[in-house]
Amino acid sequence: MASLGPLFSSRRIFRNEPRGCDMTRMKILLLGSVVLLLLSPPVLAAEPQDCTLSCAFKNEEGQVFKFIDYHLSGGTRFRIDILNADRTTMAFGIYRKDTGTSWSLDPDTKKYTEKKLDPGTWDTVIETLFAREFQSQGKTGEVRVLDYPCDVYRQENNRWVTLSCVAQGLNIVLKSEIIRDGKTVEVMEAVKFVQEKPADSLFEIPR
């Protein structure tokens, strides 16, 4: 995904990296994802405090190469799962604003890393769910994704075009497309989005 550099906002990538897989692995895996999810216009919205969002990422051949699942509970507990195309785990992170703690899993060693959650890290990871930054462009249309009405925004940056479908009133991107020189190179599309409180067990480390 290095070729997506012109559109990438480095401020969104995780700060205060610990050793091993803690933030470094998540940083690498989310590099392409944040381009699609976050280069979106601002929406005056009531962001949901409880929700689950699952997104499929497709390459230029239309093949799914990964999924990312997001779980938010009470606006204070957040989990990101990065999955292979067969939905096996590549990495995940749990962020507990209510306890000031975060955990990540190294799938290779099956070991968890725990660390203190600072406010800056919380702000950064929660922005992988909500569309809060943008390159100012106008609305170009409306579509429905998973039966949610969405506003479509088009952004251009040299040879790159990003199309973002933002759920009306929710500030969440449900579909995005990256186009380079007139050719689609990556698509993100939500396959599940529910505004319900996720299970408490998702925010605890299995013992």
PDB file of C-alpha atoms in Angstrom:
ATOM      1  CA  MET A   1       0.000   0.000   0.000  1.00  0.00           C
ATOM      2  CA  ALA A   2       3.025   2.292  -0.105  1.00  0.00           C
ATOM      3  CA  SER A   3       1.764   3.685  -3.414  1.00  0.00           C
ATOM      4  CA  LEU A   4      -1.122   5.303  -1.533  1.00  0.00           C
ATOM      5  CA  GLY A   5       1.251   7.753   0.086  1.00  0.00           C
ATOM      6  CA  PRO A   6      -0.056  10.928  -1.602  1.00  0.00           C
ATOM      7  CA  LEU A   7      -3.391  10.552   0.189  1.00  0.00           C
ATOM      8  CA  PHE A   8      -2.145   9.331   3.538  1.00  0.00           C
ATOM      9  CA  SER A   9      -2.466  11.433   6.697  1.00  0.00           C
ATOM     10  CA  SER A  10       0.318  10.261   9.001  1.00  0.00           C
ATOM     11  CA  ARG A  11      -1.253  11.882  12.077  1.00  0.00           C
ATOM     12  CA  ARG A  12      -3.793   9.082  12.161  1.00  0.00           C
ATOM     13  CA  ILE A  13      -1.290   6.307  12.661  1.00  0.00           C
ATOM     14  CA  PHE A  14      -0.760   5.051  16.176  1.00  0.00           C
ATOM     15  CA  ARG A  15       1.622   6.950  18.425  1.00  0.00           C
ATOM     16  CA  ASN A  16       3.859   5.828  21.285  1.00  0.00           C
ATOM     17  CA  GLU A  17       4.758   2.491  19.705  1.00  0.00           C
ATOM     18  CA  PRO A  18       5.860  -0.197  22.138  1.00  0.00           C
ATOM     19  CA  ARG A  19       8.183  -3.016  21.224  1.00  0.00           C
ATOM     20  CA  GLY A  20       7.090  -5.969  19.082  1.00  0.00           C
ATOM     21  CA  CYS A  21       3.619  -6.101  17.663  1.00  0.00           C
ATOM     22  CA  ASP A  22       1.829  -3.675  20.003  1.00  0.00           C
ATOM     23  CA  MET A  23       1.441  -0.608  17.807  1.00  0.00           C
ATOM     24  CA  THR A  24       3.949  -1.312  15.025  1.00  0.00           C
ATOM     25  CA  ARG A  25       1.935  -4.169  13.526  1.00  0.00           C
ATOM     26  CA  MET A  26      -1.318  -2.238  13.798  1.00  0.00           C
ATOM     27  CA  LYS A  27       0.371   0.770  12.193  1.00  0.00           C
ATOM     28  CA  ILE A  28       1.427  -1.213   9.142  1.00  0.00           C
ATOM     29  CA  LEU A  29      -1.862  -3.057   8.717  1.00  0.00           C
ATOM     30  CA  LEU A  30      -4.032   0.048   8.991  1.00  0.00           C
ATOM     31  CA  LEU A  31      -1.953   2.140   6.582  1.00  0.00           C
ATOM     32  CA  GLY A  32      -4.187   1.422   3.616  1.00  0.00           C
ATOM     33  CA  SER A  33      -7.361   1.327   5.659  1.00  0.00           C
ATOM     34  CA  VAL A  34      -7.204   4.824   7.069  1.00  0.00           C
ATOM     35  CA  VAL A  35      -6.902   6.260   3.577  1.00  0.00           C
ATOM     36  CA  LEU A  36     -10.295   4.844   2.685  1.00  0.00           C
ATOM     37  CA  LEU A  37     -12.067   5.422   5.976  1.00  0.00           C
ATOM     38  CA  LEU A  38     -10.846   8.831   6.959  1.00  0.00           C
ATOM     39  CA  LEU A  39     -10.373  11.093   3.962  1.00  0.00           C
ATOM     40  CA  SER A  40     -13.948  12.230   4.249  1.00  0.00           C
ATOM     41  CA  PRO A  41     -15.819  15.511   4.666  1.00  0.00           C
ATOM     42  CA  PRO A  42     -17.142  16.685   8.019  1.00  0.00           C
ATOM     43  CA  VAL A  43     -20.708  15.847   8.921  1.00  0.00           C
ATOM     44  CA  LEU A  44     -22.623  17.486  11.725  1.00  0.00           C
ATOM     45  CA  ALA A  45     -23.755  14.234  13.253  1.00  0.00           C
ATOM     46  CA  ALA A  46     -24.667  12.440  16.433  1.00  0.00           C
ATOM     47  CA  GLU A  47     -21.921   9.823  16.402  1.00  0.00           C
ATOM     48  CA  PRO A  48     -23.206   6.510  17.792  1.00  0.00           C
ATOM     49  CA  GLN A  49     -21.870   5.471  21.182  1.00  0.00           C
ATOM     50  CA  ASP A  50     -22.670   1.786  20.638  1.00  0.00           C
ATOM     51  CA  CYS A  51     -22.086   0.071  17.307  1.00  0.00           C
ATOM     52  CA  THR A  52     -20.398  -2.688  15.342  1.00  0.00           C
ATOM     53  CA  LEU A  53     -18.974  -2.068  11.875  1.00  0.00           C
ATOM     54  CA  SER A  54     -17.399  -4.747   9.674  1.00  0.00           C
ATOM     55  CA  CYS A  55     -15.656  -3.647   6.472  1.00  0.00           C
ATOM     56  CA  ALA A  56     -14.382  -5.708   3.536  1.00  0.00           C
ATOM     57  CA  PHE A  57     -11.398  -4.442   1.542  1.00  0.00           C
ATOM     58  CA  LYS A  58     -11.076  -5.397  -2.125  1.00  0.00           C
ATOM     59  CA  ASN A  59      -8.119  -5.033  -4.477  1.00  0.00           C
ATOM     60  CA  GLU A  60      -8.224  -3.838  -8.070  1.00  0.00           C
ATOM     61  CA  GLU A  61      -9.346  -7.311  -9.213  1.00  0.00           C
ATOM     62  CA  GLY A  62     -12.329  -7.113  -6.859  1.00  0.00           C
ATOM     63  CA  GLN A  63     -10.978  -9.797  -4.534  1.00  0.00           C
ATOM     64  CA  VAL A  64     -11.387  -9.394  -0.779  1.00  0.00           C
ATOM     65  CA  PHE A  65      -7.963  -9.347   0.854  1.00  0.00           C
ATOM     66  CA  LYS A  66      -8.858  -8.349   4.406  1.00  0.00           C
ATOM     67  CA  PHE A  67     -11.588  -7.308   6.804  1.00  0.00           C
ATOM     68  CA  ILE A  68     -11.553  -4.812   9.646  1.00  0.00           C
ATOM     69  CA  ASP A  69     -14.129  -5.051  12.425  1.00  0.00           C
ATOM     70  CA  TYR A  70     -14.817  -2.150  14.780  1.00  0.00           C
ATOM     71  CA  HIS A  71     -16.721  -2.405  18.073  1.00  0.00           C
ATOM     72  CA  LEU A  72     -17.656   0.622  20.198  1.00  0.00           C
ATOM     73  CA  SER A  73     -19.423   0.387  23.565  1.00  0.00           C
ATOM     74  CA  GLY A  74     -20.669   3.316  25.585  1.00  0.00           C
ATOM     75  CA  GLY A  75     -18.323   5.667  23.778  1.00  0.00           C
ATOM     76  CA  THR A  76     -15.522   4.534  26.122  1.00  0.00           C
ATOM     77  CA  ARG A  77     -14.589   1.008  25.003  1.00  0.00           C
ATOM     78  CA  PHE A  78     -13.243   0.358  21.512  1.00  0.00           C
ATOM     79  CA  ARG A  79     -11.907  -2.699  19.713  1.00  0.00           C
ATOM     80  CA  ILE A  80     -10.334  -3.136  16.274  1.00  0.00           C
ATOM     81  CA  ASP A  81      -9.873  -6.572  14.675  1.00  0.00           C
ATOM     82  CA  ILE A  82      -7.760  -6.850  11.511  1.00  0.00           C
ATOM     83  CA  LEU A  83      -8.575 -10.090   9.719  1.00  0.00           C
ATOM     84  CA  ASN A  84      -7.363 -12.032   6.723  1.00  0.00           C
ATOM     85  CA  ALA A  85      -9.715 -12.780   3.839  1.00  0.00           C
ATOM     86  CA  ASP A  86     -10.715 -16.014   5.594  1.00  0.00           C
ATOM     87  CA  ARG A  87     -11.401 -13.928   8.729  1.00  0.00           C
ATOM     88  CA  THR A  88      -8.524 -15.375  10.714  1.00  0.00           C
ATOM     89  CA  THR A  89      -6.926 -12.793  12.986  1.00  0.00           C
ATOM     90  CA  MET A  90      -3.907 -10.775  11.885  1.00  0.00           C
ATOM     91  CA  ALA A  91      -3.973  -8.425  14.860  1.00  0.00           C
ATOM     92  CA  PHE A  92      -6.357  -6.671  17.185  1.00  0.00           C
ATOM     93  CA  GLY A  93      -6.403  -3.935  19.776  1.00  0.00           C
ATOM     94  CA  ILE A  94      -8.676  -3.196  22.726  1.00  0.00           C
ATOM     95  CA  TYR A  95      -8.814   0.373  24.051  1.00  0.00           C
ATOM     96  CA  ARG A  96     -10.536   1.076  27.370  1.00  0.00           C
ATOM     97  CA  LYS A  97     -11.004   4.765  28.032  1.00  0.00           C
ATOM     98  CA  ASP A  98     -13.030   3.864  31.111  1.00  0.00           C
ATOM     99  CA  THR A  99     -10.049   2.100  32.719  1.00  0.00           C
ATOM    100  CA  GLY A 100      -7.186   3.869  30.934  1.00  0.00           C
ATOM    101  CA  THR A 101      -5.852   0.570  29.596  1.00  0.00           C
ATOM    102  CA  SER A 102      -5.139  -0.939  26.179  1.00  0.00           C
ATOM    103  CA  TRP A 103      -4.236  -4.436  24.996  1.00  0.00           C
ATOM    104  CA  SER A 104      -2.943  -5.854  21.744  1.00  0.00           C
ATOM    105  CA  LEU A 105      -2.333  -9.403  20.552  1.00  0.00           C
ATOM    106  CA  ASP A 106       0.670 -10.754  18.676  1.00  0.00           C
ATOM    107  CA  PRO A 107      -0.859 -13.595  16.613  1.00  0.00           C
ATOM    108  CA  ASP A 108       2.559 -15.214  16.125  1.00  0.00           C
ATOM    109  CA  THR A 109       3.344 -15.599  19.823  1.00  0.00           C
ATOM    110  CA  LYS A 110      -0.286 -15.557  21.022  1.00  0.00           C
ATOM    111  CA  LYS A 111       0.804 -13.134  23.734  1.00  0.00           C
ATOM    112  CA  TYR A 112      -1.020 -10.011  24.874  1.00  0.00           C
ATOM    113  CA  THR A 113       0.648  -6.689  25.541  1.00  0.00           C
ATOM    114  CA  GLU A 114      -0.947  -4.369  28.092  1.00  0.00           C
ATOM    115  CA  LYS A 115      -0.138  -0.693  28.459  1.00  0.00           C
ATOM    116  CA  LYS A 116      -1.554   2.517  29.783  1.00  0.00           C
ATOM    117  CA  LEU A 117      -3.929   4.273  27.395  1.00  0.00           C
ATOM    118  CA  ASP A 118      -3.082   7.933  26.991  1.00  0.00           C
ATOM    119  CA  PRO A 119      -5.662  10.420  25.645  1.00  0.00           C
ATOM    120  CA  GLY A 120      -3.740  10.946  22.409  1.00  0.00           C
ATOM    121  CA  THR A 121      -3.850   7.270  21.522  1.00  0.00           C
ATOM    122  CA  TRP A 122      -7.591   7.096  22.234  1.00  0.00           C
ATOM    123  CA  ASP A 123      -8.253  10.081  19.970  1.00  0.00           C
ATOM    124  CA  THR A 124      -6.203   8.498  17.191  1.00  0.00           C
ATOM    125  CA  VAL A 125      -7.800   5.055  17.255  1.00  0.00           C
ATOM    126  CA  ILE A 126     -11.377   6.332  17.542  1.00  0.00           C
ATOM    127  CA  GLU A 127     -10.822   8.368  14.394  1.00  0.00           C
ATOM    128  CA  THR A 128     -10.411   5.105  12.478  1.00  0.00           C
ATOM    129  CA  LEU A 129     -14.168   4.700  12.961  1.00  0.00           C
ATOM    130  CA  PHE A 130     -15.449   8.259  12.570  1.00  0.00           C
ATOM    131  CA  ALA A 131     -14.853  10.580   9.624  1.00  0.00           C
ATOM    132  CA  ARG A 132     -13.536  13.702  11.351  1.00  0.00           C
ATOM    133  CA  GLU A 133     -10.896  15.023   8.950  1.00  0.00           C
ATOM    134  CA  PHE A 134     -11.069  15.762   5.253  1.00  0.00           C
ATOM    135  CA  GLN A 135      -9.793  17.583   2.216  1.00  0.00           C
ATOM    136  CA  SER A 136     -12.568  20.047   1.519  1.00  0.00           C
ATOM    137  CA  GLN A 137     -14.677  18.898  -1.409  1.00  0.00           C
ATOM    138  CA  GLY A 138     -18.360  19.182  -2.201  1.00  0.00           C
ATOM    139  CA  LYS A 139     -21.109  16.636  -2.027  1.00  0.00           C
ATOM    140  CA  THR A 140     -21.688  14.945  -5.385  1.00  0.00           C
ATOM    141  CA  GLY A 141     -24.695  12.740  -4.734  1.00  0.00           C
ATOM    142  CA  GLU A 142     -26.500  10.302  -2.472  1.00  0.00           C
ATOM    143  CA  VAL A 143     -26.576   6.501  -2.311  1.00  0.00           C
ATOM    144  CA  ARG A 144     -27.703   3.801   0.093  1.00  0.00           C
ATOM    145  CA  VAL A 145     -25.256   1.367   1.702  1.00  0.00           C
ATOM    146  CA  LEU A 146     -26.695  -1.431   3.851  1.00  0.00           C
ATOM    147  CA  ASP A 147     -29.962   0.508   3.520  1.00  0.00           C
ATOM    148  CA  TYR A 148     -28.428   3.577   5.220  1.00  0.00           C
ATOM    149  CA  PRO A 149     -28.747   6.835   3.249  1.00  0.00           C
ATOM    150  CA  CYS A 150     -25.278   8.210   2.533  1.00  0.00           C
ATOM    151  CA  ASP A 151     -23.869  11.414   1.103  1.00  0.00           C
ATOM    152  CA  VAL A 152     -21.191  10.896  -1.552  1.00  0.00           C
ATOM    153  CA  TYR A 153     -18.098  13.108  -1.573  1.00  0.00           C
ATOM    154  CA  ARG A 154     -15.363  13.270  -4.186  1.00  0.00           C
ATOM    155  CA  GLN A 155     -11.815  14.282  -3.354  1.00  0.00           C
ATOM    156  CA  GLU A 156      -8.968  14.756  -5.803  1.00  0.00           C
ATOM    157  CA  ASN A 157      -5.241  14.792  -5.180  1.00  0.00           C
ATOM    158  CA  ASN A 158      -3.123  14.853  -8.345  1.00  0.00           C
ATOM    159  CA  ARG A 159      -3.648  11.462 -10.021  1.00  0.00           C
ATOM    160  CA  TRP A 160      -5.772  10.140  -7.159  1.00  0.00           C
ATOM    161  CA  VAL A 161      -9.525  10.353  -6.579  1.00  0.00           C
ATOM    162  CA  THR A 162     -11.278   9.209  -3.406  1.00  0.00           C
ATOM    163  CA  LEU A 163     -15.042   8.640  -3.321  1.00  0.00           C
ATOM    164  CA  SER A 164     -16.532   8.419   0.172  1.00  0.00           C
ATOM    165  CA  CYS A 165     -20.071   7.446   1.141  1.00  0.00           C
ATOM    166  CA  VAL A 166     -20.792   8.922   4.576  1.00  0.00           C
ATOM    167  CA  ALA A 167     -23.853   7.728   6.481  1.00  0.00           C
ATOM    168  CA  GLN A 168     -26.160  10.684   6.974  1.00  0.00           C
ATOM    169  CA  GLY A 169     -26.291  11.852  10.582  1.00  0.00           C
ATOM    170  CA  LEU A 170     -23.755   9.260  11.792  1.00  0.00           C
ATOM    171  CA  ASN A 171     -20.363  10.503  10.540  1.00  0.00           C
ATOM    172  CA  ILE A 172     -19.282   6.987   9.528  1.00  0.00           C
ATOM    173  CA  VAL A 173     -17.933   6.043   6.101  1.00  0.00           C
ATOM    174  CA  LEU A 174     -19.756   2.940   4.872  1.00  0.00           C
ATOM    175  CA  LYS A 175     -18.080   2.731   1.477  1.00  0.00           C
ATOM    176  CA  SER A 176     -14.992   4.255  -0.126  1.00  0.00           C
ATOM    177  CA  GLU A 177     -13.164   3.845  -3.389  1.00  0.00           C
ATOM    178  CA  ILE A 178      -9.644   4.867  -4.347  1.00  0.00           C
ATOM    179  CA  ILE A 179      -9.064   5.568  -8.034  1.00  0.00           C
ATOM    180  CA  ARG A 180      -5.685   6.215  -9.653  1.00  0.00           C
ATOM    181  CA  ASP A 181      -5.450   7.413 -13.231  1.00  0.00           C
ATOM    182  CA  GLY A 182      -9.070   6.464 -13.784  1.00  0.00           C
ATOM    183  CA  LYS A 183      -8.654   2.911 -12.456  1.00  0.00           C
ATOM    184  CA  THR A 184     -10.031   1.614  -9.152  1.00  0.00           C
ATOM    185  CA  VAL A 185      -7.190   0.292  -7.014  1.00  0.00           C
ATOM    186  CA  GLU A 186      -9.013  -0.390  -3.730  1.00  0.00           C
ATOM    187  CA  VAL A 187     -12.548  -0.467  -2.386  1.00  0.00           C
ATOM    188  CA  MET A 188     -13.761  -0.571   1.198  1.00  0.00           C
ATOM    189  CA  GLU A 189     -17.409  -1.487   1.807  1.00  0.00           C
ATOM    190  CA  ALA A 190     -19.291  -2.163   5.008  1.00  0.00           C
ATOM    191  CA  VAL A 191     -20.773  -5.657   5.138  1.00  0.00           C
ATOM    192  CA  LYS A 192     -22.335  -5.147   8.569  1.00  0.00           C
ATOM    193  CA  PHE A 193     -23.288  -2.088  10.576  1.00  0.00           C
ATOM    194  CA  VAL A 194     -25.535  -2.247  13.625  1.00  0.00           C
ATOM    195  CA  GLN A 195     -26.156   0.373  16.282  1.00  0.00           C
ATOM    196  CA  GLU A 196     -26.340  -1.950  19.256  1.00  0.00           C
ATOM    197  CA  LYS A 197     -24.146  -2.407  22.313  1.00  0.00           C
ATOM    198  CA  PRO A 198     -21.518  -5.099  21.633  1.00  0.00           C
ATOM    199  CA  ALA A 199     -20.960  -7.934  24.081  1.00  0.00           C
ATOM    200  CA  ASP A 200     -18.879  -6.949  27.122  1.00  0.00           C
ATOM    201  CA  SER A 201     -16.619  -9.955  26.503  1.00  0.00           C
ATOM    202  CA  LEU A 202     -15.222  -8.281  23.379  1.00  0.00           C
ATOM    203  CA  PHE A 203     -13.461  -5.736  25.570  1.00  0.00           C
ATOM    204  CA  GLU A 204     -11.823  -8.209  27.933  1.00  0.00           C
ATOM    205  CA  ILE A 205      -8.719 -10.316  27.419  1.00  0.00           C
ATOM    206  CA  PRO A 206      -9.565 -14.044  27.403  1.00  0.00           C
ATOM    207  CA  ARG A 207      -8.164 -15.661  30.513  1.00  0.00           C
TER     208      ARG A 207
END
